[in-house]
Amino acid sequence: MYIGGYAIECKIKAKSMEIYKCRSLSELRAKRELSEDQVFIHGLESLIVNLLPNDVSKRLRAGSAWRAFTSQVNLWSPQWRYRQDNPSREAALNFLDAVDEVWNWLEKNV
């Protein structure tokens, strides 16, 4: 689950770099005139808002991928790597199914 959430973070950043034709997050930050806190963060919803163009964010919010994002994927935290407890198999599968849906949406629509 940790890697799944991290994959979405990287996908959002990579797609943003593609859109704005940047080779690094530092270049993206400068080109978009964003603060370091807006780019070098792990908050998935903040990354969508700050890095993706408004039209992409609006389209994402209009479909089922957004429901998957808000109900599952956006619960992700980089602190999960330190968790001592394990989620149930069902919870893990639900989370990873949501990750797949969001990943595929980003791949096809951005």
JSON list of C-alpha atoms in Angstrom, two decimals:
[
{"chain": "A", "resi": 1, "resn": "MET", "atom": "CA", "xyz": [0.00, 0.00, 0.00]},
{"chain": "A", "resi": 2, "resn": "TYR", "atom": "CA", "xyz": [2.86, 2.36, 0.81]},
{"chain": "A", "resi": 3, "resn": "ILE", "atom": "CA", "xyz": [4.46, 1.82, -2.60]},
{"chain": "A", "resi": 4, "resn": "GLY", "atom": "CA", "xyz": [1.07, 2.23, -4.31]},
{"chain": "A", "resi": 5, "resn": "GLY", "atom": "CA", "xyz": [0.53, 5.67, -2.80]},
{"chain": "A", "resi": 6, "resn": "TYR", "atom": "CA", "xyz": [4.09, 6.67, -3.55]},
{"chain": "A", "resi": 7, "resn": "ALA", "atom": "CA", "xyz": [3.58, 5.55, -7.16]},
{"chain": "A", "resi": 8, "resn": "ILE", "atom": "CA", "xyz": [0.64, 7.96, -7.49]},
{"chain": "A", "resi": 9, "resn": "GLU", "atom": "CA", "xyz": [2.75, 10.77, -6.06]},
{"chain": "A", "resi": 10, "resn": "CYS", "atom": "CA", "xyz": [5.47, 10.07, -8.62]},
{"chain": "A", "resi": 11, "resn": "LYS", "atom": "CA", "xyz": [2.94, 9.73, -11.45]},
{"chain": "A", "resi": 12, "resn": "ILE", "atom": "CA", "xyz": [1.41, 13.14, -10.70]},
{"chain": "A", "resi": 13, "resn": "LYS", "atom": "CA", "xyz": [4.86, 14.73, -10.60]},
{"chain": "A", "resi": 14, "resn": "ALA", "atom": "CA", "xyz": [6.06, 12.95, -13.75]},
{"chain": "A", "resi": 15, "resn": "LYS", "atom": "CA", "xyz": [2.91, 13.84, -15.73]},
{"chain": "A", "resi": 16, "resn": "SER", "atom": "CA", "xyz": [3.26, 17.47, -14.63]},
{"chain": "A", "resi": 17, "resn": "MET", "atom": "CA", "xyz": [6.86, 17.52, -15.76]},
{"chain": "A", "resi": 18, "resn": "GLU", "atom": "CA", "xyz": [5.79, 16.10, -19.14]},
{"chain": "A", "resi": 19, "resn": "ILE", "atom": "CA", "xyz": [3.04, 18.69, -19.57]},
{"chain": "A", "resi": 20, "resn": "TYR", "atom": "CA", "xyz": [5.33, 21.61, -18.76]},
{"chain": "A", "resi": 21, "resn": "LYS", "atom": "CA", "xyz": [8.35, 20.08, -20.52]},
{"chain": "A", "resi": 22, "resn": "CYS", "atom": "CA", "xyz": [10.57, 20.05, -17.44]},
{"chain": "A", "resi": 23, "resn": "ARG", "atom": "CA", "xyz": [13.41, 17.69, -16.66]},
{"chain": "A", "resi": 24, "resn": "SER", "atom": "CA", "xyz": [13.34, 18.16, -12.88]},
{"chain": "A", "resi": 25, "resn": "LEU", "atom": "CA", "xyz": [11.01, 19.15, -10.10]},
{"chain": "A", "resi": 26, "resn": "SER", "atom": "CA", "xyz": [13.18, 22.23, -9.51]},
{"chain": "A", "resi": 27, "resn": "GLU", "atom": "CA", "xyz": [12.63, 23.29, -13.11]},
{"chain": "A", "resi": 28, "resn": "LEU", "atom": "CA", "xyz": [8.89, 22.63, -12.75]},
{"chain": "A", "resi": 29, "resn": "ARG", "atom": "CA", "xyz": [8.80, 24.71, -9.58]},
{"chain": "A", "resi": 30, "resn": "ALA", "atom": "CA", "xyz": [10.51, 27.62, -11.31]},
{"chain": "A", "resi": 31, "resn": "LYS", "atom": "CA", "xyz": [8.48, 27.40, -14.51]},
{"chain": "A", "resi": 32, "resn": "ARG", "atom": "CA", "xyz": [5.17, 27.29, -12.62]},
{"chain": "A", "resi": 33, "resn": "GLU", "atom": "CA", "xyz": [6.34, 29.91, -10.10]},
{"chain": "A", "resi": 34, "resn": "LEU", "atom": "CA", "xyz": [5.51, 27.63, -7.17]},
{"chain": "A", "resi": 35, "resn": "SER", "atom": "CA", "xyz": [7.06, 27.46, -3.73]},
{"chain": "A", "resi": 36, "resn": "GLU", "atom": "CA", "xyz": [9.12, 24.47, -2.70]},
{"chain": "A", "resi": 37, "resn": "ASP", "atom": "CA", "xyz": [6.28, 23.52, -0.35]},
{"chain": "A", "resi": 38, "resn": "GLN", "atom": "CA", "xyz": [3.92, 23.21, -3.31]},
{"chain": "A", "resi": 39, "resn": "VAL", "atom": "CA", "xyz": [6.20, 20.85, -5.24]},
{"chain": "A", "resi": 40, "resn": "PHE", "atom": "CA", "xyz": [8.40, 18.97, -2.79]},
{"chain": "A", "resi": 41, "resn": "ILE", "atom": "CA", "xyz": [5.54, 17.53, -0.77]},
{"chain": "A", "resi": 42, "resn": "HIS", "atom": "CA", "xyz": [3.79, 14.18, -0.45]},
{"chain": "A", "resi": 43, "resn": "GLY", "atom": "CA", "xyz": [0.19, 15.41, -0.13]},
{"chain": "A", "resi": 44, "resn": "LEU", "atom": "CA", "xyz": [-1.52, 13.87, -3.13]},
{"chain": "A", "resi": 45, "resn": "GLU", "atom": "CA", "xyz": [-4.50, 16.22, -3.37]},
{"chain": "A", "resi": 46, "resn": "SER", "atom": "CA", "xyz": [-2.22, 19.24, -3.02]},
{"chain": "A", "resi": 47, "resn": "LEU", "atom": "CA", "xyz": [-0.05, 17.91, -5.84]},
{"chain": "A", "resi": 48, "resn": "ILE", "atom": "CA", "xyz": [-3.10, 17.54, -8.08]},
{"chain": "A", "resi": 49, "resn": "VAL", "atom": "CA", "xyz": [-4.17, 21.10, -7.32]},
{"chain": "A", "resi": 50, "resn": "ASN", "atom": "CA", "xyz": [-0.71, 22.65, -7.58]},
{"chain": "A", "resi": 51, "resn": "LEU", "atom": "CA", "xyz": [0.89, 20.70, -10.40]},
{"chain": "A", "resi": 52, "resn": "LEU", "atom": "CA", "xyz": [-1.78, 19.59, -12.84]},
{"chain": "A", "resi": 53, "resn": "PRO", "atom": "CA", "xyz": [-3.49, 22.11, -15.13]},
{"chain": "A", "resi": 54, "resn": "ASN", "atom": "CA", "xyz": [-6.95, 23.21, -13.97]},
{"chain": "A", "resi": 55, "resn": "ASP", "atom": "CA", "xyz": [-8.74, 21.47, -16.83]},
{"chain": "A", "resi": 56, "resn": "VAL", "atom": "CA", "xyz": [-7.09, 18.16, -15.92]},
{"chain": "A", "resi": 57, "resn": "SER", "atom": "CA", "xyz": [-8.05, 18.55, -12.26]},
{"chain": "A", "resi": 58, "resn": "LYS", "atom": "CA", "xyz": [-11.65, 19.32, -13.27]},
{"chain": "A", "resi": 59, "resn": "ARG", "atom": "CA", "xyz": [-11.87, 16.26, -15.50]},
{"chain": "A", "resi": 60, "resn": "LEU", "atom": "CA", "xyz": [-10.40, 14.06, -12.78]},
{"chain": "A", "resi": 61, "resn": "ARG", "atom": "CA", "xyz": [-12.92, 15.38, -10.25]},
{"chain": "A", "resi": 62, "resn": "ALA", "atom": "CA", "xyz": [-15.81, 14.61, -12.62]},
{"chain": "A", "resi": 63, "resn": "GLY", "atom": "CA", "xyz": [-15.33, 10.84, -12.82]},
{"chain": "A", "resi": 64, "resn": "SER", "atom": "CA", "xyz": [-15.10, 7.61, -10.90]},
{"chain": "A", "resi": 65, "resn": "ALA", "atom": "CA", "xyz": [-11.33, 7.91, -10.55]},
{"chain": "A", "resi": 66, "resn": "TRP", "atom": "CA", "xyz": [-11.95, 10.87, -8.24]},
{"chain": "A", "resi": 67, "resn": "ARG", "atom": "CA", "xyz": [-14.18, 8.74, -6.02]},
{"chain": "A", "resi": 68, "resn": "ALA", "atom": "CA", "xyz": [-11.44, 6.13, -5.87]},
{"chain": "A", "resi": 69, "resn": "PHE", "atom": "CA", "xyz": [-8.94, 8.86, -5.10]},
{"chain": "A", "resi": 70, "resn": "THR", "atom": "CA", "xyz": [-10.92, 10.52, -2.31]},
{"chain": "A", "resi": 71, "resn": "SER", "atom": "CA", "xyz": [-12.17, 7.32, -0.69]},
{"chain": "A", "resi": 72, "resn": "GLN", "atom": "CA", "xyz": [-8.89, 5.41, -0.76]},
{"chain": "A", "resi": 73, "resn": "VAL", "atom": "CA", "xyz": [-5.79, 6.83, -2.42]},
{"chain": "A", "resi": 74, "resn": "ASN", "atom": "CA", "xyz": [-5.83, 10.22, -0.72]},
{"chain": "A", "resi": 75, "resn": "LEU", "atom": "CA", "xyz": [-5.66, 8.43, 2.65]},
{"chain": "A", "resi": 76, "resn": "TRP", "atom": "CA", "xyz": [-2.07, 7.51, 1.82]},
{"chain": "A", "resi": 77, "resn": "SER", "atom": "CA", "xyz": [0.71, 8.90, 3.98]},
{"chain": "A", "resi": 78, "resn": "PRO", "atom": "CA", "xyz": [4.48, 8.56, 3.68]},
{"chain": "A", "resi": 79, "resn": "GLN", "atom": "CA", "xyz": [4.36, 7.62, 7.37]},
{"chain": "A", "resi": 80, "resn": "TRP", "atom": "CA", "xyz": [2.87, 4.28, 6.37]},
{"chain": "A", "resi": 81, "resn": "ARG", "atom": "CA", "xyz": [6.39, 2.97, 5.85]},
{"chain": "A", "resi": 82, "resn": "TYR", "atom": "CA", "xyz": [6.80, 3.05, 9.62]},
{"chain": "A", "resi": 83, "resn": "ARG", "atom": "CA", "xyz": [3.52, 1.30, 10.47]},
{"chain": "A", "resi": 84, "resn": "GLN", "atom": "CA", "xyz": [3.79, -1.65, 12.79]},
{"chain": "A", "resi": 85, "resn": "ASP", "atom": "CA", "xyz": [0.29, -2.91, 12.12]},
{"chain": "A", "resi": 86, "resn": "ASN", "atom": "CA", "xyz": [-0.83, -4.46, 8.88]},
{"chain": "A", "resi": 87, "resn": "PRO", "atom": "CA", "xyz": [-4.15, -3.65, 7.25]},
{"chain": "A", "resi": 88, "resn": "SER", "atom": "CA", "xyz": [-6.46, -6.49, 6.38]},
{"chain": "A", "resi": 89, "resn": "ARG", "atom": "CA", "xyz": [-6.05, -8.19, 3.03]},
{"chain": "A", "resi": 90, "resn": "GLU", "atom": "CA", "xyz": [-9.39, -6.72, 1.94]},
{"chain": "A", "resi": 91, "resn": "ALA", "atom": "CA", "xyz": [-8.34, -3.18, 2.90]},
{"chain": "A", "resi": 92, "resn": "ALA", "atom": "CA", "xyz": [-5.06, -3.58, 1.03]},
{"chain": "A", "resi": 93, "resn": "LEU", "atom": "CA", "xyz": [-6.78, -4.91, -2.09]},
{"chain": "A", "resi": 94, "resn": "ASN", "atom": "CA", "xyz": [-9.36, -2.11, -2.01]},
{"chain": "A", "resi": 95, "resn": "PHE", "atom": "CA", "xyz": [-6.60, 0.47, -1.72]},
{"chain": "A", "resi": 96, "resn": "LEU", "atom": "CA", "xyz": [-4.56, -1.04, -4.54]},
{"chain": "A", "resi": 97, "resn": "ASP", "atom": "CA", "xyz": [-7.62, -1.31, -6.79]},
{"chain": "A", "resi": 98, "resn": "ALA", "atom": "CA", "xyz": [-8.18, 2.42, -6.23]},
{"chain": "A", "resi": 99, "resn": "VAL", "atom": "CA", "xyz": [-4.50, 3.10, -6.97]},
{"chain": "A", "resi": 100, "resn": "ASP", "atom": "CA", "xyz": [-4.89, 1.20, -10.26]},
{"chain": "A", "resi": 101, "resn": "GLU", "atom": "CA", "xyz": [-7.94, 3.23, -11.20]},
{"chain": "A", "resi": 102, "resn": "VAL", "atom": "CA", "xyz": [-6.27, 6.56, -10.48]},
{"chain": "A", "resi": 103, "resn": "TRP", "atom": "CA", "xyz": [-3.00, 5.48, -12.15]},
{"chain": "A", "resi": 104, "resn": "ASN", "atom": "CA", "xyz": [-4.85, 4.39, -15.29]},
{"chain": "A", "resi": 105, "resn": "TRP", "atom": "CA", "xyz": [-6.86, 7.61, -15.40]},
{"chain": "A", "resi": 106, "resn": "LEU", "atom": "CA", "xyz": [-3.68, 9.68, -15.15]},
{"chain": "A", "resi": 107, "resn": "GLU", "atom": "CA", "xyz": [-2.01, 7.57, -17.82]},
{"chain": "A", "resi": 108, "resn": "LYS", "atom": "CA", "xyz": [-4.90, 7.91, -20.29]},
{"chain": "A", "resi": 109, "resn": "ASN", "atom": "CA", "xyz": [-5.98, 11.50, -19.58]},
{"chain": "A", "resi": 110, "resn": "VAL", "atom": "CA", "xyz": [-2.88, 13.51, -18.82]}
]
